[in-house]
Amino acid sequence: MIRYRSRNRRPAPSKKSEEQAVSPKSGSSVISGHIQELLDRIRTESGDSPDIVTRRLKLGGQPEENCAIVYLNGLSDPEMVNHFVMDSLLRLTPDLCKGEGPDAFLDNIMKDGLSMGESKIMTEWNDMMLAILSGDTVILLEGAEKAIVAGTQGGEWRSVTEPTSQLVVRGPKDSFVESIATNISLIRRRMKSPDLWLETMKIGTVTHTHVALMYVKGKADPGIVKEIKERLNGIEIEGILESAYIEEFIQDKTVTPFPTIYNTERPDDAASKLLEGRIIVLVDGTPFVLVLPTLFVHFFQSPEDYAQRFDIAIVMRIVRYLSFIILILGPSVYIALTTFHYEMVPTLLLISLVAQREGVPFPAFVEAMLMEIVFEILREAGVRMPRAIGQTVSVVGALILGQAVVEAGLITPAMVIVVALTGIASFAIPAYNLSIAGRLIRFAFMILAGMFGFYGLTLGLIILVAHMNSLRSFGVPYLSPISPFRLRNQKDAVIRMPFKSLQAEALSATHSGSSRQKGASGAVASQEAGNTSGLHNRNAERDNSSAGDRNTAVPAAEANRK
């Protein structure tokens, strides 16, 4: 269970911390002492863990063991440890051992004796322990007050495979994995630009999870970048095991069914969002990256829209929007028509519906609620069941159970059709989290339709639209560019116009030299209009950021200091 740490309450000192307070040497934050004392301290602080491997060595023809290497078995690459660390140390010549002291000897090893591309010197004890637990190899020297950390992180990781939640017919087939280094390389492989900036940090007092921030300098708004870093640095939690933990901490509003942060497992989708001027957050240990800020229209866009002809993409997007409307209003409209508004149903259809309801003991509202609950149970069972029998559960629930309740006279055939159509519509939405939000909203509309009919549905729609208009994603209106409406930005919002039209608009916007005023929250209006694919509309983003905004970008030295 994850325990959240209070900002105002300090944890009680443990027995271990009391012992360290008594012994300044054992509780020191610097690396000092003899090798055996350092190794004993490592074993003590790690609970004498058997997967921490230590090896004593004699360097430079010395008569006694004057060096030790420490690494974590399972997280370190054994071939790198053997060939690039131990082999390099054992081949040291006596000339390198000459120096004014152990620290000079350690510097000589770092400069001339270690064949490692990624290595650095550390003086803090906590940083050294964190490096060991991350899979790096630490080199300790007798009498030296610092240590060499060699980058030997390895271990077993899942290979790059096809996405599981965002499938496309035409387009790239690779997806993010649980390794943050691999995910960064997948993005850099698509964007070979020095303007792609990367900032890293560690979040979690226990897990020390690596979190990375990526954005394109000159396209991303510096105010939003600063706000994101402040929110990330303000997170106080013991462990981050998935990007959803961070999503819940940094979003503007928590009490809403709508997702205000977009997540994706496709590198091409993340790269296109970077070219739009957005910021992505990568978390070690999860294949889903976060895209900030987020608009409502993002959840209806698919990377395949830009791999197909524009007319096909327009049809597919219209189908997705219609599917969302059917998802939230399908059962409620049926309940309102069959309960309160018979006059709106054609006569022949009304006669058929009334004939079906003869002998059914439940009203339309109870009938719909029962079927929707059963459908949600079947959906959840199909997701949690093993793959070998998951398909069987779906077939049994859809065919046998549906036919049985109709023959038993508990449910009308029309209600089965409505519930089935609603369920199919939920799968047509590209974003799974928006589909879940639609399923929750659907039950609220069903209650309003059962109580007040179309009057309740009208009231519910007004409240829903007002709520969506109140949402912000890092200061950017959630419904933009639909609300506030911007005509020039509708070419890739609900529909997708041809690439020539998008490029012509970007070219004319660039030559116009106009800039939009930045809001009080630090979010520019260009982010409201950034719903286009960055791969095809990257020039338009230059118009959406003024020259003054670019000059306020965070310098490279400051951005990389962490």
Tab-separated table of C-alpha atoms in Angstrom, residues 176 187 191 264 266-275 280 289 291:
chain	number	residue	atom	x	y	z
A	176	PHE	CA	7.065	2.361	-25.603
A	187	ILE	CA	11.656	9.587	-29.527
A	191	MET	CA	13.483	13.816	-33.828
A	264	THR	CA	-0.011	7.359	-25.198
A	266	ARG	CA	3.040	5.235	-29.339
A	267	PRO	CA	6.387	7.025	-29.984
A	268	ASP	CA	5.091	8.546	-33.243
A	269	ASP	CA	2.124	10.054	-31.421
A	270	ALA	CA	4.406	11.506	-28.719
A	271	ALA	CA	6.773	12.929	-31.366
A	272	SER	CA	3.911	14.650	-33.185
A	273	LYS	CA	2.734	16.210	-29.924
A	274	LEU	CA	6.268	17.500	-29.284
A	275	LEU	CA	6.259	19.167	-32.687
A	280	ILE	CA	5.747	14.946	-22.552
A	289	VAL	CA	3.887	8.695	-21.386
A	291	VAL	CA	1.262	14.690	-22.930
